[in-house]
N, CA, C and O atoms as a DFTB+ gen file, in Angstrom:
568 C
 N C O
     1  1     -11.843     -18.675      11.814
     2  2     -11.173     -19.282      10.665
     3  2     -10.070     -18.364      10.190
     4  3     -10.218     -17.142      10.202
     5  1      -8.956     -18.958       9.768
     6  2      -7.841     -18.212       9.260
     7  2      -7.678     -18.404       7.730
     8  3      -7.868     -19.513       7.230
     9  1      -7.340     -17.365       7.011
    10  2      -7.170     -17.486       5.573
    11  2      -5.747     -17.112       5.131
    12  3      -5.080     -16.300       5.772
    13  1      -5.318     -17.694       4.069
    14  2      -4.119     -17.169       3.430
    15  2      -4.572     -16.225       2.324
    16  3      -5.758     -16.191       1.996
    17  1      -3.660     -15.464       1.747
    18  2      -4.015     -14.488       0.725
    19  2      -3.274     -14.769      -0.557
    20  3      -2.069     -15.018      -0.537
    21  1      -3.988     -14.733      -1.689
    22  2      -3.421     -14.713      -2.998
    23  2      -3.905     -13.433      -3.644
    24  3      -5.072     -13.079      -3.483
    25  1      -3.079     -12.747      -4.347
    26  2      -3.495     -11.504      -5.053
    27  2      -3.829     -11.902      -6.481
    28  3      -3.018     -12.513      -7.175
    29  1      -5.044     -11.544      -6.914
    30  2      -5.452     -11.841      -8.287
    31  2      -5.582     -10.522      -9.029
    32  3      -6.207      -9.577      -8.547
    33  1      -4.973     -10.477     -10.224
    34  2      -5.000      -9.267     -11.078
    35  2      -5.646      -9.667     -12.398
    36  3      -5.200     -10.595     -13.073
    37  1      -6.698      -8.951     -12.748
    38  2      -7.377      -9.170     -14.041
    39  2      -6.468      -8.751     -15.160
    40  3      -5.726      -7.775     -15.049
    41  1      -6.531      -9.504     -16.251
    42  2      -5.555      -9.266     -17.336
    43  2      -6.132      -9.655     -18.660
    44  3      -6.963     -10.558     -18.754
    45  1      -5.676      -8.953     -19.711
    46  2      -6.004      -9.316     -21.090
    47  2      -5.044     -10.381     -21.584
    48  3      -5.431     -11.257     -22.358
    49  1      -3.781     -10.314     -21.138
    50  2      -2.727     -11.267     -21.555
    51  2      -2.004     -11.747     -20.313
    52  3      -0.903     -11.282     -20.019
    53  1      -2.617     -12.689     -19.565
    54  2      -2.035     -13.054     -18.270
    55  2      -0.601     -13.547     -18.326
    56  3       0.177     -13.248     -17.420
    57  1      -0.226     -14.284     -19.348
    58  2       1.149     -14.819     -19.357
    59  2       2.205     -13.729     -19.636
    60  3       3.283     -13.727     -19.041
    61  1       1.870     -12.809     -20.550
    62  2       2.765     -11.702     -20.786
    63  2       2.888     -10.807     -19.583
    64  3       3.984     -10.332     -19.284
    65  1       1.776     -10.553     -18.864
    66  2       1.848      -9.692     -17.725
    67  2       2.537     -10.402     -16.534
    68  3       3.189      -9.736     -15.730
    69  1       2.408     -11.701     -16.412
    70  2       3.120     -12.444     -15.369
    71  2       4.629     -12.376     -15.638
    72  3       5.415     -12.233     -14.701
    73  1       5.037     -12.477     -16.905
    74  2       6.478     -12.328     -17.280
    75  2       6.956     -10.942     -16.856
    76  3       8.017     -10.799     -16.249
    77  1       6.156      -9.918     -17.186
    78  2       6.568      -8.543     -16.918
    79  2       6.739      -8.323     -15.405
    80  3       7.743      -7.775     -14.949
    81  1       5.728      -8.765     -14.643
    82  2       5.798      -8.575     -13.189
    83  2       6.885      -9.417     -12.526
    84  3       7.506      -8.959     -11.567
    85  1       7.133     -10.644     -13.013
    86  2       8.203     -11.471     -12.483
    87  2       9.540     -10.745     -12.652
    88  3      10.345     -10.716     -11.722
    89  1       9.785     -10.157     -13.833
    90  2      11.027      -9.410     -14.079
    91  2      11.041      -8.176     -13.170
    92  3      12.071      -7.881     -12.565
    93  1       9.959      -7.472     -13.062
    94  2       9.902      -6.251     -12.245
    95  2      10.203      -6.505     -10.793
    96  3      10.954      -5.759     -10.163
    97  1       9.621      -7.553     -10.264
    98  2       9.780      -7.843      -8.813
    99  2      10.987      -8.709      -8.479
   100  3      11.392      -8.791      -7.319
   101  1      11.567      -9.360      -9.494
   102  2      12.610     -10.307      -9.217
   103  2      12.032     -11.612      -8.717
   104  3      12.704     -12.348      -7.994
   105  1      10.795     -11.916      -9.088
   106  2      10.098     -13.137      -8.678
   107  2      10.222     -14.230      -9.741
   108  3      10.982     -14.070     -10.696
   109  1       9.517     -15.296      -9.597
   110  2       9.613     -16.467     -10.470
   111  2       8.234     -16.796     -11.057
   112  3       7.256     -16.946     -10.323
   113  1       8.172     -16.905     -12.380
   114  2       6.938     -17.356     -13.019
   115  2       6.727     -18.813     -12.611
   116  3       7.629     -19.642     -12.733
   117  1       5.550     -19.104     -12.137
   118  2       5.224     -20.459     -11.719
   119  2       5.322     -21.373     -12.975
   120  3       4.705     -21.082     -13.999
   121  1       6.094     -22.463     -12.887
   122  2       6.203     -23.320     -14.094
   123  2       4.916     -24.051     -14.446
   124  3       4.132     -24.405     -13.565
   125  1       4.709     -24.271     -15.713
   126  2       3.546     -24.981     -16.176
   127  2       3.818     -26.495     -16.031
   128  3       4.945     -26.946     -16.234
   129  1       2.794     -27.256     -15.683
   130  2       2.870     -28.685     -15.582
   131  2       2.196     -29.228     -16.856
   132  3       1.004     -29.536     -16.851
   133  1       2.961     -29.338     -17.925
   134  2       2.387     -29.768     -19.210
   135  2       1.794     -31.152     -19.140
   136  3       0.760     -31.401     -19.760
   137  1       2.417     -32.080     -18.399
   138  2       1.880     -33.432     -18.284
   139  2       0.518     -33.394     -17.616
   140  3      -0.397     -34.095     -18.048
   141  1       0.364     -32.601     -16.584
   142  2      -0.945     -32.463     -15.905
   143  2      -1.979     -31.886     -16.853
   144  3      -3.097     -32.396     -16.930
   145  1      -1.630     -30.842     -17.570
   146  2      -2.588     -30.239     -18.524
   147  2      -3.052     -31.288     -19.552
   148  3      -4.246     -31.424     -19.818
   149  1      -2.085     -32.023     -20.123
   150  2      -2.447     -33.030     -21.118
   151  2      -3.309     -34.123     -20.470
   152  3      -4.232     -34.628     -21.110
   153  1      -3.034     -34.490     -19.237
   154  2      -3.857     -35.533     -18.603
   155  2      -5.286     -35.045     -18.373
   156  3      -6.234     -35.821     -18.487
   157  1      -5.443     -33.740     -18.045
   158  2      -6.757     -33.163     -17.866
   159  2      -7.582     -33.197     -19.184
   160  3      -8.787     -33.451     -19.185
   161  1      -6.885     -32.935     -20.272
   162  2      -7.529     -32.984     -21.599
   163  2      -7.855     -34.425     -21.925
   164  3      -8.969     -34.714     -22.361
   165  1      -6.922     -35.337     -21.727
   166  2      -7.146     -36.758     -22.057
   167  2      -8.297     -37.322     -21.252
   168  3      -9.025     -38.173     -21.762
   169  1      -8.499     -36.881     -19.994
   170  2      -9.570     -37.390     -19.152
   171  2     -10.894     -36.656     -19.352
   172  3     -11.894     -36.999     -18.720
   173  1     -10.908     -35.653     -20.224
   174  2     -12.149     -34.943     -20.558
   175  2     -12.488     -33.848     -19.575
   176  3     -13.604     -33.331     -19.605
   177  1     -11.545     -33.465     -18.683
   178  2     -11.770     -32.354     -17.755
   179  2     -11.472     -31.000     -18.346
   180  3     -11.869     -29.970     -17.800
   181  1     -10.772     -31.002     -19.465
   182  2     -10.402     -29.737     -20.137
   183  2     -10.366     -30.008     -21.647
   184  3     -10.386     -31.154     -22.097
   185  1     -10.315     -28.950     -22.382
   186  2     -10.252     -29.068     -23.880
   187  2      -9.036     -28.309     -24.353
   188  3      -8.497     -27.445     -23.661
   189  1      -8.619     -28.663     -25.565
   190  2      -7.447     -27.973     -26.145
   191  2      -7.617     -26.493     -26.226
   192  3      -6.649     -25.746     -26.082
   193  1      -8.862     -26.036     -26.461
   194  2      -9.065     -24.550     -26.615
   195  2      -8.945     -23.828     -25.262
   196  3      -9.039     -22.601     -25.231
   197  1      -8.743     -24.535     -24.161
   198  2      -8.471     -23.909     -22.872
   199  2      -6.940     -23.793     -22.627
   200  3      -6.491     -23.391     -21.554
   201  1      -6.192     -24.150     -23.635
   202  2      -4.727     -24.109     -23.489
   203  2      -4.121     -23.243     -24.612
   204  3      -4.798     -22.888     -25.577
   205  1      -2.864     -22.926     -24.459
   206  2      -2.139     -22.179     -25.482
   207  2      -0.671     -22.510     -25.265
   208  3      -0.308     -23.152     -24.279
   209  1       0.169     -22.066     -26.194
   210  2       1.594     -22.217     -26.028
   211  2       2.177     -20.828     -25.758
   212  3       1.945     -19.879     -26.507
   213  1       2.927     -20.742     -24.684
   214  2       3.581     -19.481     -24.304
   215  2       5.063     -19.760     -24.077
   216  3       5.431     -20.592     -23.248
   217  1       5.893     -19.065     -24.811
   218  2       7.347     -19.270     -24.760
   219  2       7.691     -20.744     -24.936
   220  3       8.578     -21.275     -24.267
   221  1       6.971     -21.397     -25.849
   222  2       7.265     -22.775     -26.200
   223  2       6.749     -23.815     -25.257
   224  3       7.071     -24.994     -25.399
   225  1       5.936     -23.399     -24.273
   226  2       5.433     -24.295     -23.243
   227  2       3.892     -24.277     -23.248
   228  3       3.273     -23.222     -23.383
   229  1       3.278     -25.490     -23.095
   230  2       1.827     -25.602     -23.005
   231  2       1.399     -25.043     -21.650
   232  3       1.931     -25.434     -20.611
   233  1       0.432     -24.123     -21.672
   234  2      -0.060     -23.485     -20.464
   235  2      -1.606     -23.382     -20.514
   236  3      -2.210     -23.512     -21.579
   237  1      -2.193     -23.160     -19.408
   238  2      -3.629     -22.823     -19.353
   239  2      -3.816     -21.383     -19.850
   240  3      -3.105     -20.482     -19.406
   241  1      -4.758     -21.163     -20.760
   242  2      -4.997     -19.843     -21.277
   243  2      -5.513     -18.862     -20.177
   244  3      -5.225     -17.666     -20.215
   245  1      -6.261     -19.396     -19.227
   246  2      -6.968     -18.554     -18.266
   247  2      -6.087     -17.857     -17.271
   248  3      -6.572     -16.943     -16.604
   249  1      -4.818     -18.215     -17.114
   250  2      -4.071     -17.536     -16.150
   251  2      -2.627     -17.958     -15.995
   252  3      -2.221     -18.994     -16.522
   253  1      -1.852     -17.172     -15.282
   254  2      -0.451     -17.446     -14.991
   255  2      -0.171     -16.811     -13.634
   256  3      -0.777     -15.810     -13.251
   257  1       0.778     -17.435     -12.914
   258  2       1.085     -16.909     -11.573
   259  2       2.564     -16.708     -11.411
   260  3       3.381     -17.320     -12.099
   261  1       2.898     -15.811     -10.458
   262  2       4.303     -15.652     -10.083
   263  2       4.394     -15.892      -8.566
   264  3       3.444     -15.679      -7.813
   265  1       5.572     -16.337      -8.170
   266  2       5.833     -16.622      -6.763
   267  2       7.089     -15.877      -6.317
   268  3       8.009     -15.638      -7.100
   269  1       7.097     -15.515      -5.024
   270  2       8.294     -14.806      -4.507
   271  2       9.525     -15.718      -4.437
   272  3       9.393     -16.942      -4.412
   273  1      10.683     -15.136      -4.407
   274  2      11.888     -15.974      -4.172
   275  2      11.882     -16.480      -2.729
   276  3      11.111     -16.014      -1.890
   277  1      12.748     -17.432      -2.469
   278  2      12.790     -18.137      -1.154
   279  2      12.850     -17.126      -0.004
   280  3      12.166     -17.308       1.003
   281  1      13.656     -16.062      -0.134
   282  2      13.803     -15.148       0.964
   283  2      12.570     -14.333       1.295
   284  3      12.516     -13.684       2.340
   285  1      11.583     -14.358       0.421
   286  2      10.286     -13.731       0.678
   287  2       9.162     -14.730       0.692
   288  3       8.050     -14.410       0.271
   289  1       9.416     -15.921       1.160
   290  2       8.467     -17.055       1.100
   291  2       7.109     -16.703       1.672
   292  3       6.108     -17.279       1.246
   293  1       7.032     -15.777       2.624
   294  2       5.764     -15.446       3.218
   295  2       4.914     -14.515       2.363
   296  3       3.741     -14.294       2.666
   297  1       5.480     -13.981       1.323
   298  2       4.754     -13.054       0.398
   299  2       3.708     -13.850      -0.371
   300  3       3.948     -15.016      -0.682
   301  1       2.580     -13.277      -0.681
   302  2       1.509     -14.002      -1.385
   303  2       1.846     -14.241      -2.867
   304  3       2.547     -13.459      -3.508
   305  1       1.324     -15.332      -3.361
   306  2       1.377     -15.632      -4.785
   307  2       0.543     -14.596      -5.523
   308  3      -0.472     -14.141      -4.995
   309  1       0.945     -14.212      -6.728
   310  2       0.174     -13.273      -7.521
   311  2      -0.309     -14.005      -8.764
   312  3       0.490     -14.537      -9.535
   313  1      -1.614     -14.025      -8.949
   314  2      -2.235     -14.690     -10.083
   315  2      -2.715     -13.649     -11.098
   316  3      -3.393     -12.692     -10.724
   317  1      -2.386     -13.819     -12.323
   318  2      -2.884     -12.961     -13.385
   319  2      -3.950     -13.775     -14.146
   320  3      -3.644     -14.788     -14.774
   321  1      -5.195     -13.311     -14.075
   322  2      -6.278     -14.109     -14.629
   323  2      -6.915     -13.392     -15.842
   324  3      -7.079     -12.172     -15.868
   325  1      -7.260     -14.220     -16.837
   326  2      -7.851     -13.689     -18.084
   327  2      -9.241     -13.171     -17.836
   328  3     -10.066     -13.849     -17.224
   329  1      -9.505     -11.970     -18.310
   330  2     -10.827     -11.403     -18.294
   331  2     -11.173     -10.879     -19.683
   332  3     -10.268     -10.501     -20.427
   333  1     -12.445     -10.845     -20.056
   334  2     -12.786     -10.476     -21.458
   335  2     -12.731      -8.963     -21.742
   336  3     -12.633      -8.562     -22.901
   337  1     -12.792      -8.127     -20.702
   338  2     -12.854      -6.704     -20.932
   339  2     -11.506      -6.017     -20.620
   340  3     -10.691      -6.530     -19.853
   341  1     -11.311      -4.886     -21.217
   342  2     -10.097      -4.079     -20.917
   343  2     -10.353      -3.281     -19.647
   344  3     -11.499      -3.030     -19.274
   345  1      -9.263      -2.885     -18.987
   346  2      -9.355      -2.074     -17.788
   347  2      -9.914      -0.705     -18.217
   348  3      -9.476      -0.122     -19.209
   349  1     -10.888      -0.212     -17.447
   350  2     -11.521       1.043     -17.844
   351  2     -11.535       2.118     -16.755
   352  3     -11.798       3.282     -17.055
   353  1     -11.262       1.763     -15.518
   354  2     -11.261       2.768     -14.438
   355  2     -10.079       2.552     -13.549
   356  3      -9.392       1.535     -13.645
   357  1      -9.833       3.513     -12.674
   358  2      -8.729       3.458     -11.716
   359  2      -8.922       2.260     -10.781
   360  3     -10.041       1.948     -10.373
   361  1      -7.797       1.591     -10.448
   362  2      -7.805       0.477      -9.476
   363  2      -8.300       1.021      -8.115
   364  3      -7.999       2.159      -7.756
   365  1      -9.030       0.232      -7.393
   366  2      -9.376       0.551      -6.031
   367  2      -8.321      -0.012      -5.054
   368  3      -8.195       0.454      -3.922
   369  1      -7.588      -1.000      -5.511
   370  2      -6.468      -1.575      -4.740
   371  2      -5.282      -1.620      -5.690
   372  3      -5.439      -1.919      -6.874
   373  1      -4.080      -1.320      -5.164
   374  2      -2.910      -1.418      -6.028
   375  2      -1.728      -1.959      -5.199
   376  3      -1.801      -2.009      -3.971
   377  1      -0.669      -2.353      -5.864
   378  2       0.530      -2.812      -5.211
   379  2       1.458      -1.659      -4.899
   380  3       1.655      -0.769      -5.726
   381  1       2.032      -1.675      -3.696
   382  2       3.103      -0.754      -3.303
   383  2       4.373      -1.528      -3.247
   384  3       4.493      -2.429      -2.418
   385  1       5.334      -1.230      -4.083
   386  2       6.590      -1.959      -4.124
   387  2       7.588      -1.219      -3.215
   388  3       7.808      -0.015      -3.344
   389  1       8.173      -1.985      -2.303
   390  2       9.088      -1.437      -1.327
   391  2      10.373      -2.251      -1.284
   392  3      10.360      -3.469      -1.464
   393  1      11.445      -1.581      -1.052
   394  2      12.754      -2.253      -0.846
   395  2      13.486      -1.527       0.266
   396  3      13.066      -0.466       0.726
   397  1      14.586      -2.123       0.683
   398  2      15.355      -1.564       1.774
   399  2      15.969      -0.188       1.382
   400  3      16.116       0.709       2.212
   401  1      16.316      -0.071       0.089
   402  2      16.935       1.148      -0.428
   403  2      15.942       1.861      -1.318
   404  3      15.095       1.218      -1.937
   405  1      16.029       3.180      -1.393
   406  2      15.191       3.989      -2.283
   407  2      15.527       3.607      -3.716
   408  3      16.697       3.418      -4.049
   409  1      14.510       3.493      -4.567
   410  2      14.782       3.178      -5.996
   411  2      15.622       4.286      -6.635
   412  3      15.431       5.466      -6.340
   413  1      16.539       3.904      -7.499
   414  2      17.373       4.877      -8.182
   415  2      16.643       5.430      -9.418
   416  3      15.640       4.873      -9.862
   417  1      17.159       6.515      -9.951
   418  2      16.624       7.063     -11.168
   419  2      16.688       6.036     -12.317
   420  3      15.801       5.997     -13.170
   421  1      17.743       5.211     -12.327
   422  2      17.896       4.173     -13.348
   423  2      16.779       3.158     -13.199
   424  3      16.237       2.700     -14.205
   425  1      16.422       2.798     -11.997
   426  2      15.347       1.807     -11.816
   427  2      14.015       2.385     -12.311
   428  3      13.229       1.688     -12.953
   429  1      13.776       3.638     -12.012
   430  2      12.511       4.276     -12.496
   431  2      12.544       4.322     -14.032
   432  3      11.536       4.015     -14.669
   433  1      13.668       4.696     -14.632
   434  2      13.772       4.772     -16.082
   435  2      13.575       3.366     -16.703
   436  3      12.933       3.235     -17.745
   437  1      14.120       2.340     -16.069
   438  2      14.019       0.963     -16.606
   439  2      12.575       0.523     -16.638
   440  3      12.179      -0.167     -17.577
   441  1      11.754       0.894     -15.639
   442  2      10.342       0.555     -15.673
   443  2       9.642       1.127     -16.874
   444  3       8.843       0.444     -17.515
   445  1       9.934       2.384     -17.192
   446  2       9.283       3.059     -18.320
   447  2       9.750       2.411     -19.611
   448  3       8.941       2.201     -20.515
   449  1      11.035       2.088     -19.724
   450  2      11.556       1.454     -20.929
   451  2      10.910       0.091     -21.168
   452  3      10.769      -0.336     -22.313
   453  1      10.507      -0.612     -20.063
   454  2       9.895      -1.912     -20.168
   455  2       8.373      -1.839     -20.321
   456  3       7.712      -2.876     -20.377
   457  1       7.810      -0.629     -20.389
   458  2       6.377      -0.573     -20.656
   459  2       5.519       0.064     -19.575
   460  3       4.318       0.235     -19.780
   461  1       6.100       0.424     -18.419
   462  2       5.333       1.094     -17.407
   463  2       5.087       2.523     -17.820
   464  3       5.894       3.100     -18.550
   465  1       3.988       3.111     -17.371
   466  2       3.678       4.465     -17.697
   467  2       3.643       5.280     -16.372
   468  3       2.911       4.913     -15.452
   469  1       4.396       6.335     -16.276
   470  2       4.430       7.163     -15.055
   471  2       3.126       7.974     -15.013
   472  3       2.764       8.652     -15.975
   473  1       2.422       7.883     -13.851
   474  2       1.171       8.614     -13.711
   475  2       1.326       9.863     -12.890
   476  3       0.868      10.932     -13.295
   477  1       1.985       9.749     -11.705
   478  2       2.200      10.969     -10.921
   479  2       3.217      10.646      -9.779
   480  3       3.534       9.487      -9.510
   481  1       3.681      11.673      -9.162
   482  2       4.573      11.575      -7.990
   483  2       3.851      12.084      -6.757
   484  3       3.046      13.012      -6.825
   485  1       4.158      11.452      -5.616
   486  2       3.561      11.886      -4.364
   487  2       4.563      11.894      -3.231
   488  3       5.634      11.298      -3.340
   489  1       4.225      12.565      -2.147
   490  2       5.023      12.555      -0.966
   491  2       4.210      12.809       0.247
   492  3       3.140      13.415       0.185
   493  1       4.729      12.332       1.393
   494  2       4.115      12.586       2.648
   495  2       5.293      12.721       3.643
   496  3       5.922      11.730       4.014
   497  1       5.570      13.955       4.056
   498  2       6.773      14.177       4.848
   499  2       7.993      13.799       4.066
   500  3       8.139      14.232       2.923
   501  1       8.903      12.990       4.645
   502  2      10.126      12.610       3.949
   503  2       9.893      11.450       2.943
   504  3      10.788      11.104       2.171
   505  1       8.692      10.868       2.968
   506  2       8.435       9.707       2.083
   507  2       7.971      10.128       0.748
   508  3       7.059      10.948       0.641
   509  1       8.576       9.588      -0.309
   510  2       8.238       9.928      -1.670
   511  2       7.908       8.646      -2.433
   512  3       8.423       7.574      -2.115
   513  1       7.070       8.763      -3.413
   514  2       6.739       7.600      -4.268
   515  2       6.335       8.103      -5.652
   516  3       5.990       9.269      -5.843
   517  1       6.392       7.182      -6.601
   518  2       5.906       7.463      -7.943
   519  2       4.867       6.419      -8.258
   520  3       5.099       5.229      -8.043
   521  1       3.725       6.839      -8.764
   522  2       2.668       5.931      -9.169
   523  2       2.822       5.675     -10.666
   524  3       2.959       6.609     -11.457
   525  1       2.798       4.400     -11.042
   526  2       2.956       3.969     -12.413
   527  2       1.730       3.134     -12.813
   528  3       0.941       2.742     -11.953
   529  1       1.573       2.863     -14.104
   530  2       0.671       1.861     -14.606
   531  2       1.490       0.788     -15.336
   532  3       2.407       1.121     -16.087
   533  1       1.177      -0.459     -15.130
   534  2       1.888      -1.560     -15.837
   535  2       1.418      -1.556     -17.294
   536  3       0.572      -0.741     -17.662
   537  1       1.951      -2.449     -18.123
   538  2       1.580      -2.440     -19.539
   539  2       0.070      -2.598     -19.821
   540  3      -0.370      -2.234     -20.912
   541  1      -0.735      -3.123     -18.885
   542  2      -2.167      -3.215     -19.083
   543  2      -2.920      -2.145     -18.288
   544  3      -4.148      -2.200     -18.217
   545  1      -2.242      -1.201     -17.704
   546  2      -2.888      -0.111     -17.011
   547  2      -3.102      -0.255     -15.517
   548  3      -3.659       0.652     -14.898
   549  1      -2.680      -1.363     -14.909
   550  2      -2.857      -1.549     -13.468
   551  2      -1.882      -0.698     -12.701
   552  3      -0.676      -0.750     -12.942
   553  1      -2.402       0.092     -11.769
   554  2      -1.587       1.013     -11.022
   555  2      -0.712       0.334      -9.941
   556  3      -1.106      -0.659      -9.330
   557  1       0.446       0.890      -9.740
   558  2       1.318       0.445      -8.655
   559  2       2.242       1.585      -8.261
   560  3       2.534       2.458      -9.079
   561  1       2.701       1.587      -7.026
   562  2       3.601       2.656      -6.538
   563  2       4.978       2.086      -6.239
   564  3       5.120       0.964      -5.754
   565  1       5.969       2.878      -6.537
   566  2       7.387       2.533      -6.242
   567  2       7.972       3.641      -5.453
   568  3       9.145       3.585      -5.087
């Protein structure tokens, strides 16, 4: 059997974190289908308390997703899902962000200005990276 992969990231505020990561990666927040949500409520499959308004749009409270741009269509969807607890330990899996060009000092500074926290720097031979935490503490390397 063959599987596709979706990356799921636990979150306290999935819609805010999806917005942050979409901007960070240059990806697209998956649009909400308000008509579908309303139809699920009308048919009794969902309740109003399972929804919220985010940026003026009706969304499911439990999660938000981002998708890659067309040129990265093979990249997996990233889902930010609501969990009741805050992050308390180091991630066992994290995202490594890579691009054709090495990130500039300005790109590193922009991440910090937008809420990332620099954790440490590493290198292996000529390869260098910086490990950050996103606004909810999830680690990633650039």
